Amino acid sequence: MLGSIELNIGNKQQALSLLIKATESDPKLAPAWGNLANGYVQLGKEQEAEVSIRKSIELNPSLFNSHFLLGTILVGQKKIKEAEQPLRKTIELKPDFFQAHLNLGAALKDLDKLQEAELSTLKAIELNPNLFN
């Protein structure tokens, strides 16, 4: 918790240290691994972020936000094909999460799956009609 607060106020190195300690003190706590992954993302450490978020998913595969973060990390690494599955899993776990539909639509567009991309983007707009206003 303290690590996430430090991250939010911009003390990224201090936050990372606290986030690592949280995973060391309870290595089976999936949200701690997700918080650590987020810290790594904010520091631009994509590989470490991917490892941490995969650990979070391994510990608790029902956390939609962990799948979403994995998809986001993979997109950031230009691993668009790999990002499709975690984004679909996010939607399976939380169908009303417009951002997952939007990101999946963008990934599908990049994969030349244009009809699916359109459907996913339209779903995002349906869920959040003010999306492009």
mmCIF file with all atom_site columns, C-alpha atoms in Angstrom:
data_model
loop_
_atom_site.group_PDB
_atom_site.id
_atom_site.type_symbol
_atom_site.label_atom_id
_atom_site.label_alt_id
_atom_site.label_comp_id
_atom_site.label_asym_id
_atom_site.label_entity_id
_atom_site.label_seq_id
_atom_site.pdbx_PDB_ins_code
_atom_site.Cartn_x
_atom_site.Cartn_y
_atom_site.Cartn_z
_atom_site.occupancy
_atom_site.B_iso_or_equiv
_atom_site.pdbx_formal_charge
_atom_site.auth_seq_id
_atom_site.auth_comp_id
_atom_site.auth_asym_id
_atom_site.auth_atom_id
_atom_site.pdbx_PDB_model_num
ATOM 1   C CA . MET A 1 1   ? 0.000   0.000   0.000   1.00 0.00 ? 1   MET A CA 1
ATOM 2   C CA . LEU A 1 2   ? 2.708   2.472   0.965   1.00 0.00 ? 2   LEU A CA 1
ATOM 3   C CA . GLY A 1 3   ? 4.624   1.619   -2.206  1.00 0.00 ? 3   GLY A CA 1
ATOM 4   C CA . SER A 1 4   ? 1.590   2.465   -4.333  1.00 0.00 ? 4   SER A CA 1
ATOM 5   C CA . ILE A 1 5   ? 1.183   5.781   -2.523  1.00 0.00 ? 5   ILE A CA 1
ATOM 6   C CA . GLU A 1 6   ? 4.845   6.645   -3.100  1.00 0.00 ? 6   GLU A CA 1
ATOM 7   C CA . LEU A 1 7   ? 4.383   5.743   -6.758  1.00 0.00 ? 7   LEU A CA 1
ATOM 8   C CA . ASN A 1 8   ? 1.365   8.033   -7.048  1.00 0.00 ? 8   ASN A CA 1
ATOM 9   C CA . ILE A 1 9   ? 3.208   10.997  -5.563  1.00 0.00 ? 9   ILE A CA 1
ATOM 10  C CA . GLY A 1 10  ? 6.182   10.495  -7.858  1.00 0.00 ? 10  GLY A CA 1
ATOM 11  C CA . ASN A 1 11  ? 8.777   8.923   -5.566  1.00 0.00 ? 11  ASN A CA 1
ATOM 12  C CA . LYS A 1 12  ? 9.352   6.120   -8.045  1.00 0.00 ? 12  LYS A CA 1
ATOM 13  C CA . GLN A 1 13  ? 12.623  4.667   -6.742  1.00 0.00 ? 13  GLN A CA 1
ATOM 14  C CA . GLN A 1 14  ? 11.380  4.679   -3.144  1.00 0.00 ? 14  GLN A CA 1
ATOM 15  C CA . ALA A 1 15  ? 8.106   3.168   -4.342  1.00 0.00 ? 15  ALA A CA 1
ATOM 16  C CA . LEU A 1 16  ? 9.891   0.399   -6.205  1.00 0.00 ? 16  LEU A CA 1
ATOM 17  C CA . SER A 1 17  ? 11.883  -0.524  -3.117  1.00 0.00 ? 17  SER A CA 1
ATOM 18  C CA . LEU A 1 18  ? 8.685   -0.722  -1.037  1.00 0.00 ? 18  LEU A CA 1
ATOM 19  C CA . LEU A 1 19  ? 6.853   -2.678  -3.730  1.00 0.00 ? 19  LEU A CA 1
ATOM 20  C CA . ILE A 1 20  ? 9.661   -5.228  -3.900  1.00 0.00 ? 20  ILE A CA 1
ATOM 21  C CA . LYS A 1 21  ? 9.590   -5.565  -0.102  1.00 0.00 ? 21  LYS A CA 1
ATOM 22  C CA . ALA A 1 22  ? 5.829   -6.202  -0.270  1.00 0.00 ? 22  ALA A CA 1
ATOM 23  C CA . THR A 1 23  ? 6.336   -9.139  -2.643  1.00 0.00 ? 23  THR A CA 1
ATOM 24  C CA . GLU A 1 24  ? 9.154   -10.472 -0.467  1.00 0.00 ? 24  GLU A CA 1
ATOM 25  C CA . SER A 1 25  ? 7.079   -10.279 2.708   1.00 0.00 ? 25  SER A CA 1
ATOM 26  C CA . ASP A 1 26  ? 4.154   -12.160 1.116   1.00 0.00 ? 26  ASP A CA 1
ATOM 27  C CA . PRO A 1 27  ? 5.198   -13.794 -2.170  1.00 0.00 ? 27  PRO A CA 1
ATOM 28  C CA . LYS A 1 28  ? 1.740   -15.324 -2.645  1.00 0.00 ? 28  LYS A CA 1
ATOM 29  C CA . LEU A 1 29  ? -0.112  -12.000 -2.659  1.00 0.00 ? 29  LEU A CA 1
ATOM 30  C CA . ALA A 1 30  ? -1.124  -11.477 -6.284  1.00 0.00 ? 30  ALA A CA 1
ATOM 31  C CA . PRO A 1 31  ? -2.032  -7.759  -5.967  1.00 0.00 ? 31  PRO A CA 1
ATOM 32  C CA . ALA A 1 32  ? 1.457   -7.026  -4.593  1.00 0.00 ? 32  ALA A CA 1
ATOM 33  C CA . TRP A 1 33  ? 2.956   -8.464  -7.779  1.00 0.00 ? 33  TRP A CA 1
ATOM 34  C CA . GLY A 1 34  ? 0.532   -6.365  -9.832  1.00 0.00 ? 34  GLY A CA 1
ATOM 35  C CA . ASN A 1 35  ? 1.564   -3.234  -7.943  1.00 0.00 ? 35  ASN A CA 1
ATOM 36  C CA . LEU A 1 36  ? 5.221   -4.098  -8.505  1.00 0.00 ? 36  LEU A CA 1
ATOM 37  C CA . ALA A 1 37  ? 4.542   -4.570  -12.224 1.00 0.00 ? 37  ALA A CA 1
ATOM 38  C CA . ASN A 1 38  ? 2.905   -1.151  -12.341 1.00 0.00 ? 38  ASN A CA 1
ATOM 39  C CA . GLY A 1 39  ? 5.945   0.343   -10.616 1.00 0.00 ? 39  GLY A CA 1
ATOM 40  C CA . TYR A 1 40  ? 8.254   -1.222  -13.183 1.00 0.00 ? 40  TYR A CA 1
ATOM 41  C CA . VAL A 1 41  ? 6.058   0.116   -16.002 1.00 0.00 ? 41  VAL A CA 1
ATOM 42  C CA . GLN A 1 42  ? 6.316   3.627   -14.598 1.00 0.00 ? 42  GLN A CA 1
ATOM 43  C CA . LEU A 1 43  ? 10.089  3.286   -14.486 1.00 0.00 ? 43  LEU A CA 1
ATOM 44  C CA . GLY A 1 44  ? 10.189  2.017   -18.078 1.00 0.00 ? 44  GLY A CA 1
ATOM 45  C CA . LYS A 1 45  ? 11.327  -1.472  -17.053 1.00 0.00 ? 45  LYS A CA 1
ATOM 46  C CA . GLU A 1 46  ? 9.017   -3.447  -19.333 1.00 0.00 ? 46  GLU A CA 1
ATOM 47  C CA . GLN A 1 47  ? 10.724  -6.843  -18.986 1.00 0.00 ? 47  GLN A CA 1
ATOM 48  C CA . GLU A 1 48  ? 10.595  -6.738  -15.187 1.00 0.00 ? 48  GLU A CA 1
ATOM 49  C CA . ALA A 1 49  ? 7.002   -5.552  -15.383 1.00 0.00 ? 49  ALA A CA 1
ATOM 50  C CA . GLU A 1 50  ? 6.056   -8.487  -17.593 1.00 0.00 ? 50  GLU A CA 1
ATOM 51  C CA . VAL A 1 51  ? 7.654   -11.007 -15.228 1.00 0.00 ? 51  VAL A CA 1
ATOM 52  C CA . SER A 1 52  ? 5.908   -9.455  -12.214 1.00 0.00 ? 52  SER A CA 1
ATOM 53  C CA . ILE A 1 53  ? 2.464   -9.305  -13.799 1.00 0.00 ? 53  ILE A CA 1
ATOM 54  C CA . ARG A 1 54  ? 2.744   -12.882 -15.039 1.00 0.00 ? 54  ARG A CA 1
ATOM 55  C CA . LYS A 1 55  ? 3.474   -13.874 -11.419 1.00 0.00 ? 55  LYS A CA 1
ATOM 56  C CA . SER A 1 56  ? 0.336   -12.006 -10.306 1.00 0.00 ? 56  SER A CA 1
ATOM 57  C CA . ILE A 1 57  ? -1.739  -13.892 -12.910 1.00 0.00 ? 57  ILE A CA 1
ATOM 58  C CA . GLU A 1 58  ? -0.187  -17.205 -11.906 1.00 0.00 ? 58  GLU A CA 1
ATOM 59  C CA . LEU A 1 59  ? -1.177  -16.574 -8.280  1.00 0.00 ? 59  LEU A CA 1
ATOM 60  C CA . ASN A 1 60  ? -4.684  -15.306 -9.044  1.00 0.00 ? 60  ASN A CA 1
ATOM 61  C CA . PRO A 1 61  ? -5.917  -15.689 -12.629 1.00 0.00 ? 61  PRO A CA 1
ATOM 62  C CA . SER A 1 62  ? -9.234  -13.994 -11.816 1.00 0.00 ? 62  SER A CA 1
ATOM 63  C CA . LEU A 1 63  ? -7.825  -10.457 -11.443 1.00 0.00 ? 63  LEU A CA 1
ATOM 64  C CA . PHE A 1 64  ? -8.967  -8.690  -14.613 1.00 0.00 ? 64  PHE A CA 1
ATOM 65  C CA . ASN A 1 65  ? -6.598  -5.777  -14.039 1.00 0.00 ? 65  ASN A CA 1
ATOM 66  C CA . SER A 1 66  ? -3.567  -8.094  -14.108 1.00 0.00 ? 66  SER A CA 1
ATOM 67  C CA . HIS A 1 67  ? -4.560  -9.453  -17.518 1.00 0.00 ? 67  HIS A CA 1
ATOM 68  C CA . PHE A 1 68  ? -5.190  -5.904  -18.725 1.00 0.00 ? 68  PHE A CA 1
ATOM 69  C CA . LEU A 1 69  ? -1.774  -4.747  -17.524 1.00 0.00 ? 69  LEU A CA 1
ATOM 70  C CA . LEU A 1 70  ? -0.105  -7.733  -19.210 1.00 0.00 ? 70  LEU A CA 1
ATOM 71  C CA . GLY A 1 71  ? -1.848  -6.867  -22.474 1.00 0.00 ? 71  GLY A CA 1
ATOM 72  C CA . THR A 1 72  ? -0.778  -3.243  -22.121 1.00 0.00 ? 72  THR A CA 1
ATOM 73  C CA . ILE A 1 73  ? 2.822   -4.232  -21.380 1.00 0.00 ? 73  ILE A CA 1
ATOM 74  C CA . LEU A 1 74  ? 2.921   -6.543  -24.403 1.00 0.00 ? 74  LEU A CA 1
ATOM 75  C CA . VAL A 1 75  ? 1.522   -3.823  -26.661 1.00 0.00 ? 75  VAL A CA 1
ATOM 76  C CA . GLY A 1 76  ? 4.230   -1.503  -25.336 1.00 0.00 ? 76  GLY A CA 1
ATOM 77  C CA . GLN A 1 77  ? 6.812   -4.132  -26.263 1.00 0.00 ? 77  GLN A CA 1
ATOM 78  C CA . LYS A 1 78  ? 5.280   -4.354  -29.775 1.00 0.00 ? 78  LYS A CA 1
ATOM 79  C CA . LYS A 1 79  ? 4.181   -7.944  -29.061 1.00 0.00 ? 79  LYS A CA 1
ATOM 80  C CA . ILE A 1 80  ? 0.735   -7.275  -30.498 1.00 0.00 ? 80  ILE A CA 1
ATOM 81  C CA . LYS A 1 81  ? -0.119  -10.894 -31.306 1.00 0.00 ? 81  LYS A CA 1
ATOM 82  C CA . GLU A 1 82  ? 0.740   -11.943 -27.733 1.00 0.00 ? 82  GLU A CA 1
ATOM 83  C CA . ALA A 1 83  ? -1.284  -9.035  -26.308 1.00 0.00 ? 83  ALA A CA 1
ATOM 84  C CA . GLU A 1 84  ? -4.518  -10.249 -27.883 1.00 0.00 ? 84  GLU A CA 1
ATOM 85  C CA . GLN A 1 85  ? -5.087  -13.137 -25.434 1.00 0.00 ? 85  GLN A CA 1
ATOM 86  C CA . PRO A 1 86  ? -4.697  -11.199 -22.164 1.00 0.00 ? 86  PRO A CA 1
ATOM 87  C CA . LEU A 1 87  ? -6.915  -8.417  -23.514 1.00 0.00 ? 87  LEU A CA 1
ATOM 88  C CA . ARG A 1 88  ? -9.579  -10.992 -24.426 1.00 0.00 ? 88  ARG A CA 1
ATOM 89  C CA . LYS A 1 89  ? -9.221  -12.525 -20.955 1.00 0.00 ? 89  LYS A CA 1
ATOM 90  C CA . THR A 1 90  ? -9.718  -9.074  -19.408 1.00 0.00 ? 90  THR A CA 1
ATOM 91  C CA . ILE A 1 91  ? -12.997 -8.741  -21.298 1.00 0.00 ? 91  ILE A CA 1
ATOM 92  C CA . GLU A 1 92  ? -14.047 -12.243 -20.290 1.00 0.00 ? 92  GLU A CA 1
ATOM 93  C CA . LEU A 1 93  ? -13.498 -11.339 -16.631 1.00 0.00 ? 93  LEU A CA 1
ATOM 94  C CA . LYS A 1 94  ? -14.917 -7.793  -16.854 1.00 0.00 ? 94  LYS A CA 1
ATOM 95  C CA . PRO A 1 95  ? -17.104 -7.384  -19.954 1.00 0.00 ? 95  PRO A CA 1
ATOM 96  C CA . ASP A 1 96  ? -17.990 -3.756  -19.173 1.00 0.00 ? 96  ASP A CA 1
ATOM 97  C CA . PHE A 1 97  ? -14.371 -2.530  -19.083 1.00 0.00 ? 97  PHE A CA 1
ATOM 98  C CA . PHE A 1 98  ? -14.401 -0.212  -22.090 1.00 0.00 ? 98  PHE A CA 1
ATOM 99  C CA . GLN A 1 99  ? -10.638 0.359   -22.068 1.00 0.00 ? 99  GLN A CA 1
ATOM 100 C CA . ALA A 1 100 ? -10.003 -3.354  -22.667 1.00 0.00 ? 100 ALA A CA 1
ATOM 101 C CA . HIS A 1 101 ? -12.371 -3.325  -25.655 1.00 0.00 ? 101 HIS A CA 1
ATOM 102 C CA . LEU A 1 102 ? -10.646 -0.224  -26.997 1.00 0.00 ? 102 LEU A CA 1
ATOM 103 C CA . ASN A 1 103 ? -7.145  -1.669  -26.581 1.00 0.00 ? 103 ASN A CA 1
ATOM 104 C CA . LEU A 1 104 ? -8.224  -4.980  -28.088 1.00 0.00 ? 104 LEU A CA 1
ATOM 105 C CA . GLY A 1 105 ? -9.680  -3.106  -31.045 1.00 0.00 ? 105 GLY A CA 1
ATOM 106 C CA . ALA A 1 106 ? -6.381  -1.320  -31.605 1.00 0.00 ? 106 ALA A CA 1
ATOM 107 C CA . ALA A 1 107 ? -4.436  -4.593  -31.327 1.00 0.00 ? 107 ALA A CA 1
ATOM 108 C CA . LEU A 1 108 ? -6.781  -6.358  -33.742 1.00 0.00 ? 108 LEU A CA 1
ATOM 109 C CA . LYS A 1 109 ? -6.429  -3.478  -36.203 1.00 0.00 ? 109 LYS A CA 1
ATOM 110 C CA . ASP A 1 110 ? -2.651  -3.870  -36.056 1.00 0.00 ? 110 ASP A CA 1
ATOM 111 C CA . LEU A 1 111 ? -3.124  -7.598  -36.713 1.00 0.00 ? 111 LEU A CA 1
ATOM 112 C CA . ASP A 1 112 ? -5.278  -6.801  -39.776 1.00 0.00 ? 112 ASP A CA 1
ATOM 113 C CA . LYS A 1 113 ? -8.359  -8.330  -38.145 1.00 0.00 ? 113 LYS A CA 1
ATOM 114 C CA . LEU A 1 114 ? -10.371 -5.328  -39.210 1.00 0.00 ? 114 LEU A CA 1
ATOM 115 C CA . GLN A 1 115 ? -13.916 -6.610  -38.715 1.00 0.00 ? 115 GLN A CA 1
ATOM 116 C CA . GLU A 1 116 ? -13.115 -7.783  -35.183 1.00 0.00 ? 116 GLU A CA 1
ATOM 117 C CA . ALA A 1 117 ? -11.291 -4.508  -34.518 1.00 0.00 ? 117 ALA A CA 1
ATOM 118 C CA . GLU A 1 118 ? -14.356 -2.544  -35.557 1.00 0.00 ? 118 GLU A CA 1
ATOM 119 C CA . LEU A 1 119 ? -16.653 -4.621  -33.337 1.00 0.00 ? 119 LEU A CA 1
ATOM 120 C CA . SER A 1 120 ? -14.380 -4.238  -30.342 1.00 0.00 ? 120 SER A CA 1
ATOM 121 C CA . THR A 1 121 ? -14.050 -0.487  -30.852 1.00 0.00 ? 121 THR A CA 1
ATOM 122 C CA . LEU A 1 122 ? -17.814 -0.111  -31.267 1.00 0.00 ? 122 LEU A CA 1
ATOM 123 C CA . LYS A 1 123 ? -18.297 -2.031  -28.014 1.00 0.00 ? 123 LYS A CA 1
ATOM 124 C CA . ALA A 1 124 ? -15.926 0.379   -26.271 1.00 0.00 ? 124 ALA A CA 1
ATOM 125 C CA . ILE A 1 125 ? -17.976 3.300   -27.586 1.00 0.00 ? 125 ILE A CA 1
ATOM 126 C CA . GLU A 1 126 ? -21.207 1.615   -26.513 1.00 0.00 ? 126 GLU A CA 1
ATOM 127 C CA . LEU A 1 127 ? -19.811 1.232   -23.003 1.00 0.00 ? 127 LEU A CA 1
ATOM 128 C CA . ASN A 1 128 ? -18.461 4.777   -22.935 1.00 0.00 ? 128 ASN A CA 1
ATOM 129 C CA . PRO A 1 129 ? -20.426 6.965   -25.384 1.00 0.00 ? 129 PRO A CA 1
ATOM 130 C CA . ASN A 1 130 ? -18.264 10.018  -24.576 1.00 0.00 ? 130 ASN A CA 1
ATOM 131 C CA . LEU A 1 131 ? -15.077 8.200   -25.547 1.00 0.00 ? 131 LEU A CA 1
ATOM 132 C CA . PHE A 1 132 ? -14.265 10.313  -28.594 1.00 0.00 ? 132 PHE A CA 1
ATOM 133 C CA . ASN A 1 133 ? -15.942 13.581  -27.589 1.00 0.00 ? 133 ASN A CA 1
#
